[in-house]
mmCIF file of C-alpha atoms and ligand atoms in Angstrom:
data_model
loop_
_atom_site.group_PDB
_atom_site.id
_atom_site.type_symbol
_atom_site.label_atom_id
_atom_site.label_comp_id
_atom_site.label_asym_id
_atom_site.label_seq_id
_atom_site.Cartn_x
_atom_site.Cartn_y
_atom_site.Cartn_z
ATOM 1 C CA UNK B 879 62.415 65.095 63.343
ATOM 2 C CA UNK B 880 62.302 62.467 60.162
ATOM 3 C CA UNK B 881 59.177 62.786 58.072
ATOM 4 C CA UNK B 882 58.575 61.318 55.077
ATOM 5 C CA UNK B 883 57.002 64.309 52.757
ATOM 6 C CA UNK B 884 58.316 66.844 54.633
ATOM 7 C CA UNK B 885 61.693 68.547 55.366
ATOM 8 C CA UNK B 886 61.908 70.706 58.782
ATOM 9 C CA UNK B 887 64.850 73.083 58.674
ATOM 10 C CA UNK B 888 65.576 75.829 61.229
ATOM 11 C CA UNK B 889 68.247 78.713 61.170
ATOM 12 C CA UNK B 890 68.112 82.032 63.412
ATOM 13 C CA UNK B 891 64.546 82.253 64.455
ATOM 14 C CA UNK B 892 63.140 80.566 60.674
ATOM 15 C CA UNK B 893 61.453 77.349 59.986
ATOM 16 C CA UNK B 894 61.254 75.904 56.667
ATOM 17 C CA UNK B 895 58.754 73.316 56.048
ATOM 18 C CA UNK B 896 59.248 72.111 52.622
ATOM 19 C CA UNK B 897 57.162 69.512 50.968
ATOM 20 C CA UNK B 898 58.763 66.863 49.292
ATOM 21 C CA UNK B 899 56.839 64.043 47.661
ATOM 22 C CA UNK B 900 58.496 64.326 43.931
ATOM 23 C CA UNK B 901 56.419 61.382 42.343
ATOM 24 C CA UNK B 902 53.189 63.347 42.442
ATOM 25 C CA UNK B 903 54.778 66.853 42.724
ATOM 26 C CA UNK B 904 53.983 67.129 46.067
ATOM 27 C CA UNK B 905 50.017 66.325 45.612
ATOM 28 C CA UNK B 906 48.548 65.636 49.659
ATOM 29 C CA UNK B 907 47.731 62.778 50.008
ATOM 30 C CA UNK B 908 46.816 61.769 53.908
ATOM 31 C CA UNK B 909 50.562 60.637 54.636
ATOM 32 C CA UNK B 910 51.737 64.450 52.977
ATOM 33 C CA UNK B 911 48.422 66.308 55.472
ATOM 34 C CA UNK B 912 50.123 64.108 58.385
ATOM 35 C CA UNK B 913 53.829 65.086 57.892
ATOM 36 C CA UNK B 914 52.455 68.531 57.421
ATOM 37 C CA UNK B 915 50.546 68.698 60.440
ATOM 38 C CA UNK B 916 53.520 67.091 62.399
ATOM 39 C CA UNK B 917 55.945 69.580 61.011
ATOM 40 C CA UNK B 918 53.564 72.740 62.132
ATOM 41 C CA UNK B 919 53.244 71.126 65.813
ATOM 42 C CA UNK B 920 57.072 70.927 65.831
ATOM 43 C CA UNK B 921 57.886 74.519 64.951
ATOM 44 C CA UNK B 922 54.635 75.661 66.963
ATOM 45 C CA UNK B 923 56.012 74.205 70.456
ATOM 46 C CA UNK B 924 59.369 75.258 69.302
ATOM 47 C CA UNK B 925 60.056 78.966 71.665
ATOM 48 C CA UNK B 926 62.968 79.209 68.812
ATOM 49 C CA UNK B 927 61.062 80.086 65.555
ATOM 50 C CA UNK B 928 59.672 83.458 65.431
ATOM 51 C CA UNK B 929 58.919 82.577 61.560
ATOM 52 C CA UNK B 930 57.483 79.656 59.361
ATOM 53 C CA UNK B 931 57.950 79.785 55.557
ATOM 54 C CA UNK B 932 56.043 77.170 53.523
ATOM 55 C CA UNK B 933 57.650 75.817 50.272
ATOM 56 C CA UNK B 934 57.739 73.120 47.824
ATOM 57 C CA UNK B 935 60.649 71.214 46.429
ATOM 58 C CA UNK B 936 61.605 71.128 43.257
ATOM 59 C CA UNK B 937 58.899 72.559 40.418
ATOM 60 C CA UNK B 938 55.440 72.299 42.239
ATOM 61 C CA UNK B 939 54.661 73.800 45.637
ATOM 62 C CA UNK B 940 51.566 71.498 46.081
ATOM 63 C CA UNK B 941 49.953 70.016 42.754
ATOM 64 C CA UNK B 942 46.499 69.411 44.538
ATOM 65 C CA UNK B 943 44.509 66.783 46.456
ATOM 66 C CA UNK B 944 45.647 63.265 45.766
ATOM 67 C CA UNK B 945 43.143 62.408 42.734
ATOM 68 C CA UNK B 946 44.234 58.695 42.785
ATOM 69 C CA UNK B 947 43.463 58.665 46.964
ATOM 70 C CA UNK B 948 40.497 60.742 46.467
ATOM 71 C CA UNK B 949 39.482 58.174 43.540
ATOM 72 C CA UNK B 950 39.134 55.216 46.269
ATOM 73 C CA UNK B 951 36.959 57.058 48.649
ATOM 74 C CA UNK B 952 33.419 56.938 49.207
ATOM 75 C CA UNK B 953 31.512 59.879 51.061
ATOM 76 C CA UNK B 954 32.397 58.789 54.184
ATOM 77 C CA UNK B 955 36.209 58.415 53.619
ATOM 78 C CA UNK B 956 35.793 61.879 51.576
ATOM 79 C CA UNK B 957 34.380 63.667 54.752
ATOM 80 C CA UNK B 958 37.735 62.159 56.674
ATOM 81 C CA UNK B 959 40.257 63.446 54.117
ATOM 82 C CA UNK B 960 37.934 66.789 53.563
ATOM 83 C CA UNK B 961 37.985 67.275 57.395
ATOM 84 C CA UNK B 962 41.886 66.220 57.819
ATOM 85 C CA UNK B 963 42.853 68.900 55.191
ATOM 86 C CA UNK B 964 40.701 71.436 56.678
ATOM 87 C CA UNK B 965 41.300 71.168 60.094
ATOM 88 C CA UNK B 966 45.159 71.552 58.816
ATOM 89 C CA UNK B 967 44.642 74.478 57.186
ATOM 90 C CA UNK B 968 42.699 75.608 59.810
ATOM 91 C CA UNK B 969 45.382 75.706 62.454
ATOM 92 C CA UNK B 970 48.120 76.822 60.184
ATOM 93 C CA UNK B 971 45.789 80.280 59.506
ATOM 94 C CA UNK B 972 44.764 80.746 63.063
ATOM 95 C CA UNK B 973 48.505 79.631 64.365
ATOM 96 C CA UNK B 974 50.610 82.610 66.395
ATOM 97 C CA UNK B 975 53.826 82.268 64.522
ATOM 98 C CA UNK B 976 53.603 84.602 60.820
ATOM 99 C CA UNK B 977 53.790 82.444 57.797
ATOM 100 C CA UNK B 978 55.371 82.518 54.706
ATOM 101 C CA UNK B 979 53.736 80.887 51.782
ATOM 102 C CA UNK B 980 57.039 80.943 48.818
ATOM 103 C CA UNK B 981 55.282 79.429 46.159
ATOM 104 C CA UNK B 982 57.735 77.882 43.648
ATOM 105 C CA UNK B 983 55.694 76.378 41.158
ATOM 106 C CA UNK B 984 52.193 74.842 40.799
ATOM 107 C CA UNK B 985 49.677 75.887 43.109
ATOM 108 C CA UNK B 986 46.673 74.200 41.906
ATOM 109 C CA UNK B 987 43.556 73.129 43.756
ATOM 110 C CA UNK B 988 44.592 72.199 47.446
ATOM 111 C CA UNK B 989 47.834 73.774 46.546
ATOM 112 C CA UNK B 990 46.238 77.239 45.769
ATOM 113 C CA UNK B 991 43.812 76.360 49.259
ATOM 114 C CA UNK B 992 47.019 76.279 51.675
ATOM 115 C CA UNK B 993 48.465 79.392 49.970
ATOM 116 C CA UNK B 994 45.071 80.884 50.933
ATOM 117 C CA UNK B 995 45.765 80.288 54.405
ATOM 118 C CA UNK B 996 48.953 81.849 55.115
ATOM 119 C CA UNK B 997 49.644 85.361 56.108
ATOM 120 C CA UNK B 998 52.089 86.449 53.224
ATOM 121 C CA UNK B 999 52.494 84.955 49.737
ATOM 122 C CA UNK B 1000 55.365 85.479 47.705
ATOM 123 C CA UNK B 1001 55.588 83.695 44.415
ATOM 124 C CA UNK B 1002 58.118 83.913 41.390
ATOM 125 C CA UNK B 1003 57.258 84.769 38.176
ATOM 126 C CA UNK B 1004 56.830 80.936 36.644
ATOM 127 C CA UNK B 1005 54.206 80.014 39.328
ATOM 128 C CA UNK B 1006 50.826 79.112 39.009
ATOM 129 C CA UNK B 1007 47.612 78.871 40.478
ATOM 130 C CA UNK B 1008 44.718 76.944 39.831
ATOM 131 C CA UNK B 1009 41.495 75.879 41.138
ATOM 132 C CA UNK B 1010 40.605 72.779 38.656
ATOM 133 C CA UNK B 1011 37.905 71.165 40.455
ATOM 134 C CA UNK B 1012 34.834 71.343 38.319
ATOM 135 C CA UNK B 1013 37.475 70.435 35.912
ATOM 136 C CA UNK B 1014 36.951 66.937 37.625
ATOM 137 C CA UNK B 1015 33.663 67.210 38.770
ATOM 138 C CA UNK B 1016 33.866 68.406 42.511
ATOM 139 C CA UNK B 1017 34.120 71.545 44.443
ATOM 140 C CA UNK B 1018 37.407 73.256 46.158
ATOM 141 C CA UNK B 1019 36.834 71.310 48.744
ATOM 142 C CA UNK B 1020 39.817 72.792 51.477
ATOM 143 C CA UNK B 1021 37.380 75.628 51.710
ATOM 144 C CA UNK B 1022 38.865 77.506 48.886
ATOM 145 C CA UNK B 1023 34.721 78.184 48.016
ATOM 146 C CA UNK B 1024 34.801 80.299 51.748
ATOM 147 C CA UNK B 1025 38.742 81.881 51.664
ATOM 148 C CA UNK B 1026 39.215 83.046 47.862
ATOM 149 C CA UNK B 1027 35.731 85.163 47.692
ATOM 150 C CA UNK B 1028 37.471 86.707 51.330
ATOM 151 C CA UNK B 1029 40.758 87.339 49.696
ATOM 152 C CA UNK B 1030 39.899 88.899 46.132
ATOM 153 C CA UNK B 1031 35.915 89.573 46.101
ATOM 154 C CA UNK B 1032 33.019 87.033 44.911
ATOM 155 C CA UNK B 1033 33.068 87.588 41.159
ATOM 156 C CA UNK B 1034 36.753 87.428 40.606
ATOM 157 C CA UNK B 1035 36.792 83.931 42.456
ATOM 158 C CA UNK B 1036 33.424 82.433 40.858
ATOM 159 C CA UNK B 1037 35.261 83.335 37.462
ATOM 160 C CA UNK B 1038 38.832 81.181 38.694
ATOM 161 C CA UNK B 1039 36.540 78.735 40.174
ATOM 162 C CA UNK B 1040 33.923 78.237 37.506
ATOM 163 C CA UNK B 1041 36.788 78.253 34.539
ATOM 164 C CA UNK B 1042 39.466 76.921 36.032
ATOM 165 C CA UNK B 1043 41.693 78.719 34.433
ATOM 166 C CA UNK B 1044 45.079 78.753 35.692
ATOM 167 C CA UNK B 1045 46.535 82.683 36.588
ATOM 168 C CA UNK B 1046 50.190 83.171 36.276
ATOM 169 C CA UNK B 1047 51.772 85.094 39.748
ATOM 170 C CA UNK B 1048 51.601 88.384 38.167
ATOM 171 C CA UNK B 1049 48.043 87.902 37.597
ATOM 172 C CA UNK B 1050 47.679 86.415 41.136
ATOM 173 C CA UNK B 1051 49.336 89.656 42.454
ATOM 174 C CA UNK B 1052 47.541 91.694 40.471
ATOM 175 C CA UNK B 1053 44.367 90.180 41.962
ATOM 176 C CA UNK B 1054 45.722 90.873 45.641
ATOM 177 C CA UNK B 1055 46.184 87.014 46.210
ATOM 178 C CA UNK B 1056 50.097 87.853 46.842
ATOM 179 C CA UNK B 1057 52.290 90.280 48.460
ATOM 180 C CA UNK B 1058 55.130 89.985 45.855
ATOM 181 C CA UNK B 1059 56.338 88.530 43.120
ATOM 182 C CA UNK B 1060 59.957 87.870 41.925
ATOM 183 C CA UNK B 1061 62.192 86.460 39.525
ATOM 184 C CA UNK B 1062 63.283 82.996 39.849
ATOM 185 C CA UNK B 1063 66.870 83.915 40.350
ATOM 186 C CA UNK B 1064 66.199 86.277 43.531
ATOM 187 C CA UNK B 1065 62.878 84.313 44.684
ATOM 188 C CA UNK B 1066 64.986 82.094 47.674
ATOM 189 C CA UNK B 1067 67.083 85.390 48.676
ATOM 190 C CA UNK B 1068 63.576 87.733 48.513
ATOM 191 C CA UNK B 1069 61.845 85.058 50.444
ATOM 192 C CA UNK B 1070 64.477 85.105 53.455
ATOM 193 C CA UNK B 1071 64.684 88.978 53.313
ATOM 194 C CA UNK B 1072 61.414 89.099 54.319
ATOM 195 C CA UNK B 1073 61.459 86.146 56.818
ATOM 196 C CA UNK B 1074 64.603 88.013 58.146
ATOM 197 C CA UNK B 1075 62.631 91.095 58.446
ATOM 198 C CA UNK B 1076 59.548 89.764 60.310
ATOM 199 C CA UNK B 1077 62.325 87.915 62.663
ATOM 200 C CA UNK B 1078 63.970 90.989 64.060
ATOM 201 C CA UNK B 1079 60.804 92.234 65.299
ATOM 202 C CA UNK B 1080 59.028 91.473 68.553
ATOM 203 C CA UNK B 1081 57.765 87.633 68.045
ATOM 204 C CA UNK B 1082 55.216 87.789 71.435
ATOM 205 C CA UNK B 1083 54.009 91.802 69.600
ATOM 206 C CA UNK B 1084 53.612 89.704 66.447
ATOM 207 C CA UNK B 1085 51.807 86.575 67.709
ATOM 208 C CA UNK B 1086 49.700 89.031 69.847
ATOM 209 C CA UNK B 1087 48.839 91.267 66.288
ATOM 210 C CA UNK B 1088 48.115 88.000 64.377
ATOM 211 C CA UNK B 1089 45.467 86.825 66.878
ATOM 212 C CA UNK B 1090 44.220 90.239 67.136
ATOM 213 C CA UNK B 1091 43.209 90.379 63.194
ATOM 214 C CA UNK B 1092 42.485 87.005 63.234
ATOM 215 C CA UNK B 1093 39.795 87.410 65.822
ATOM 216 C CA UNK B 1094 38.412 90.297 64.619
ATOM 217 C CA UNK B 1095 38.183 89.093 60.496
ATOM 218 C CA UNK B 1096 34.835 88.521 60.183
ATOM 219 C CA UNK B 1097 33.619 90.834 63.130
ATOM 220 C CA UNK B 1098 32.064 94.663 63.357
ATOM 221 C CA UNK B 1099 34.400 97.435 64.039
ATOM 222 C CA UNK B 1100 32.876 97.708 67.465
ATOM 223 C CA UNK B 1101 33.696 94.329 68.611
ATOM 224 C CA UNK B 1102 37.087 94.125 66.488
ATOM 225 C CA UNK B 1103 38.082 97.420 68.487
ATOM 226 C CA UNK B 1104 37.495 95.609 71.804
ATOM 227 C CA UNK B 1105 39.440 92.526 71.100
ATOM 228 C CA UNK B 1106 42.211 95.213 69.666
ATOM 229 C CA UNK B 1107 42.200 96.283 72.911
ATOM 230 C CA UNK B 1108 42.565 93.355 74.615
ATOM 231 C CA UNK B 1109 45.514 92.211 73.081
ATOM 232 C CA UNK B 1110 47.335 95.838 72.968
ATOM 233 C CA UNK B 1111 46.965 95.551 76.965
ATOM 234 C CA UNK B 1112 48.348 92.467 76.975
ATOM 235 C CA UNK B 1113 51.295 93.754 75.506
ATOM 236 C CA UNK B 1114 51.863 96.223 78.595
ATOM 237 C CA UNK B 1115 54.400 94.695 81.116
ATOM 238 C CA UNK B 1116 56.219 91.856 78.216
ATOM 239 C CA UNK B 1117 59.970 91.758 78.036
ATOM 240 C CA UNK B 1118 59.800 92.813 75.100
ATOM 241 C CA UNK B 1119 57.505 96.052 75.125
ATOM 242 C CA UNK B 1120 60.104 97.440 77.775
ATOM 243 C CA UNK B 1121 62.816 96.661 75.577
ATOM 244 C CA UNK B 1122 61.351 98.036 72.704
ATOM 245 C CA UNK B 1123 60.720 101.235 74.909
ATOM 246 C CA UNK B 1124 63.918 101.178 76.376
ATOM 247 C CA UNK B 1125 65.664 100.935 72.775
ATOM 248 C CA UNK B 1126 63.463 104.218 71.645
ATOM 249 C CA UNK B 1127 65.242 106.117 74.661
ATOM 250 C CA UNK B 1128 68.621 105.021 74.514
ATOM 251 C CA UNK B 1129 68.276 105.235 70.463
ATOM 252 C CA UNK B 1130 69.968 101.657 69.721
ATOM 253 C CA UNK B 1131 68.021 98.572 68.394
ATOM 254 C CA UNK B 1132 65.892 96.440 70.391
ATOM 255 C CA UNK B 1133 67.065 93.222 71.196
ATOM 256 C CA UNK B 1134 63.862 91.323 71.873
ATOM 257 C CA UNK B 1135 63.840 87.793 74.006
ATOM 258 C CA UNK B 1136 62.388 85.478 71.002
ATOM 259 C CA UNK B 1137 59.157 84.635 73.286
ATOM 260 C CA UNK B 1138 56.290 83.884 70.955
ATOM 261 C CA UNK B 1139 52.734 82.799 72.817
HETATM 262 N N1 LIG W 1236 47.193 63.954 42.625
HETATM 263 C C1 LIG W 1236 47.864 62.809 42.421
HETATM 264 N N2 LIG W 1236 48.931 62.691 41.579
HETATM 265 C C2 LIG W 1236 49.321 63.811 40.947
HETATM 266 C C3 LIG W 1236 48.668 65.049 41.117
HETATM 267 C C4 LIG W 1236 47.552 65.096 42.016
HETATM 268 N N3 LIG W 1236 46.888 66.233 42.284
HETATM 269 N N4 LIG W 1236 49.282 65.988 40.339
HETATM 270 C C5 LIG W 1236 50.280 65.348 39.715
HETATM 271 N N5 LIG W 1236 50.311 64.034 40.067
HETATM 272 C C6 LIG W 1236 51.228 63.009 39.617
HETATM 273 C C7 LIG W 1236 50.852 62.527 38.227
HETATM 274 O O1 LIG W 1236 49.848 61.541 38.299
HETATM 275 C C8 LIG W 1236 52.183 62.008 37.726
HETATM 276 O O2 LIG W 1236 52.389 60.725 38.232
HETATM 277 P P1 LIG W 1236 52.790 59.498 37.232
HETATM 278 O O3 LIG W 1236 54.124 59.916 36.677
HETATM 279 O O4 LIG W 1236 52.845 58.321 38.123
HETATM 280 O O5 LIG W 1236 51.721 59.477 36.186
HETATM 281 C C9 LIG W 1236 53.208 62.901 38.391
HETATM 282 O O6 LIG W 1236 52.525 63.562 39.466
HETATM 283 C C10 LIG W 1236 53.735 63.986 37.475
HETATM 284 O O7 LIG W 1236 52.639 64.655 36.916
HETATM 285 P P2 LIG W 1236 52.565 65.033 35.367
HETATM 286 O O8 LIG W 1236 53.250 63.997 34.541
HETATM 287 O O9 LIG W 1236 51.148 65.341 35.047
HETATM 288 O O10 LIG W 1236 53.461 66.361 35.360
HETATM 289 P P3 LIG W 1236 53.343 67.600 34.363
HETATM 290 O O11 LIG W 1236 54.518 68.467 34.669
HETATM 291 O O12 LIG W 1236 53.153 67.163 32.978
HETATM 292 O O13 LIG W 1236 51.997 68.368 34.800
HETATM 293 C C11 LIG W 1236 50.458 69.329 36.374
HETATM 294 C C12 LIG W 1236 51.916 68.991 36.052
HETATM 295 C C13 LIG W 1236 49.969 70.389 35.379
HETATM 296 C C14 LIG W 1236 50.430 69.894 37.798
HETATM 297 C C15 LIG W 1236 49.593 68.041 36.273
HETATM 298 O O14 LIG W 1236 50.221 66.992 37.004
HETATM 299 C C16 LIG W 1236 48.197 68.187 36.815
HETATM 300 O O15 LIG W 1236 47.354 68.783 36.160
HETATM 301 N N6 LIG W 1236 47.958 67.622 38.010
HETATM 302 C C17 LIG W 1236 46.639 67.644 38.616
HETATM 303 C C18 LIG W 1236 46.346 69.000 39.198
HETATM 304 C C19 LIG W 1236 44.970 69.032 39.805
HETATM 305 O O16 LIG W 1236 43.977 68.751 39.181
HETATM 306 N N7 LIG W 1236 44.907 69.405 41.099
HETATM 307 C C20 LIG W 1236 43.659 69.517 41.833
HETATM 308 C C21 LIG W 1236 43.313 68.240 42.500
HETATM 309 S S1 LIG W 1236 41.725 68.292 43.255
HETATM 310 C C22 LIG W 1236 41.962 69.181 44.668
HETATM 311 O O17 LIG W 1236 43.026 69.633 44.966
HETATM 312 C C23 LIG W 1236 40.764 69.303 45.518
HETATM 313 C C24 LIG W 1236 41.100 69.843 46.889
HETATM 314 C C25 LIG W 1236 40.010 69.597 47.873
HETATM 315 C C26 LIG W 1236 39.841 68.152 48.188
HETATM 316 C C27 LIG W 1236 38.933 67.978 49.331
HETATM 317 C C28 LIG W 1236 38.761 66.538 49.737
HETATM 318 C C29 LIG W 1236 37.447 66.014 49.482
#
């Protein structure tokens, strides 16, 4: 498929959606939260990829909301572009395929919101993240006010928020924002090993485990056992739970069928 901000690749089970829009270093505007949204369809209906990394090109993985398309709005238009970028971020947290954020640069305000909404964030040392909306007079408004308290407590994201201050990735680690950080030279090669690793495993176990804890996130233990449950049943019977079984006994690697729901 030809977008216009956005690059699709696919290779053995991985997606890469990588954003391109090098004028504005990669800032979404509506066009980029289109071609994004198009892109996550694509690899969504796609039985293929078992694995969806997110990445910017060149030195910014997303450099925020479009100020100067934000600039022309009035409330109503805001509430448009508020709900587009929401409702995108939205379905790429609660999607069944794992994600990959590999942030390669700046990761400030709606940049830093989508990293918030992926399932594992890997960033090289040189990256950044930033929240600089009071900064300009408005709030985080991709719901980065509802996911960063979730993600590293209420105090540590008031402070990020109410500063602005921009956190290198070793900070960002250190706050639990990312899984791992690297140096620029291995950062593409650590990224893959990990999408490579998360490929070889069952992709219908995985998309079952993601809507499991994604169901049960803001839930009692009571009710988030139940829906556990649920899903572990469902795995009972799938290709590729009696392959995996099958591969225990005979003591060889499981060669699972790619089948993601
Ligand atoms: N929007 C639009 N254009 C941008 C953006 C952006 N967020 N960021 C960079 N650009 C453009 C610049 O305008 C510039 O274009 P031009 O050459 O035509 O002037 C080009 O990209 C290159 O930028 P710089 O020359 O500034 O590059 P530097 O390397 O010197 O600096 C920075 C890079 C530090 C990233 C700098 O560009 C910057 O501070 N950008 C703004 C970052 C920012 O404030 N982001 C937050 C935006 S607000 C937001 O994300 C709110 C999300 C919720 C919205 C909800 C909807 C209501």
């Amino acid at each position: 498929m030809t977008l216009k901000h956005v690059l699709l690749e696919k290779e053995d089970g991985i997606a890469v959606i990588r954003f391109h829009r090098p004028e504005a270093l990669n800032a979404l505007n509506s066009q980029v939260l289109e071609d994004i949204a198009a892109a996550v369809e694509n690899v969504a209906a796609d039985e293929g990829v078992r694995v969806v990394i997110f990445t910017g090109e060149g030195k910014s993985f997303i450099s925020g909301a479009d100020i100067h398309e934000m600039d022309n709005k009035t409330g109503l238009g805001i509430i448009d572009y508020s709900r587009k970028g929401a409702a995108l971020f939205r379905r790429i947290e609660t999607m069944t395929k794992p994600t990959i954020a590999a942030v390669n640069g700046y990761a400030f305000g709606g940049g830093f919101e989508f990293v918030l909404c992926t399932d594992i964030r890997i960033a090289h040392e040189k990256a950044s993240f930033r929240l600089p909306e009071v900064s300009l007079g408005i709030v985080p408004g991709f719901n980065g006010t509802q996911r960063l308290p979730k993600c590293i407590g209420m105090p540590r994201a008031k402070e990020l928020i109410f500063t602005g201050r921009r956190i290198f990735a070793r900070e960002a680690y250190d706050m639990g924002i990312l899984n791992r950080v690297t140096s620029p030279e291995s950062f593409w090669e650590e990224v893959m090993a990990e999408a490579n690793l998360i490929a070889d495993n069952s992709a219908s176990a995985i998309s079952l485990v993601k809507a499991a804890m994604t169901a049960g996130e803001d839930v009692s233990i009571d009710v988030g056992k139940d829906i556990e449950l649920g899903y572990m049943t469902a795995c009972f019977g799938t290709p590729d739970q009696i392959e995996g079984f099958n591969s225990f006994k005979e003591k060889r690697k499981a060669v699972f069928r790619n089948i993601c729901v």
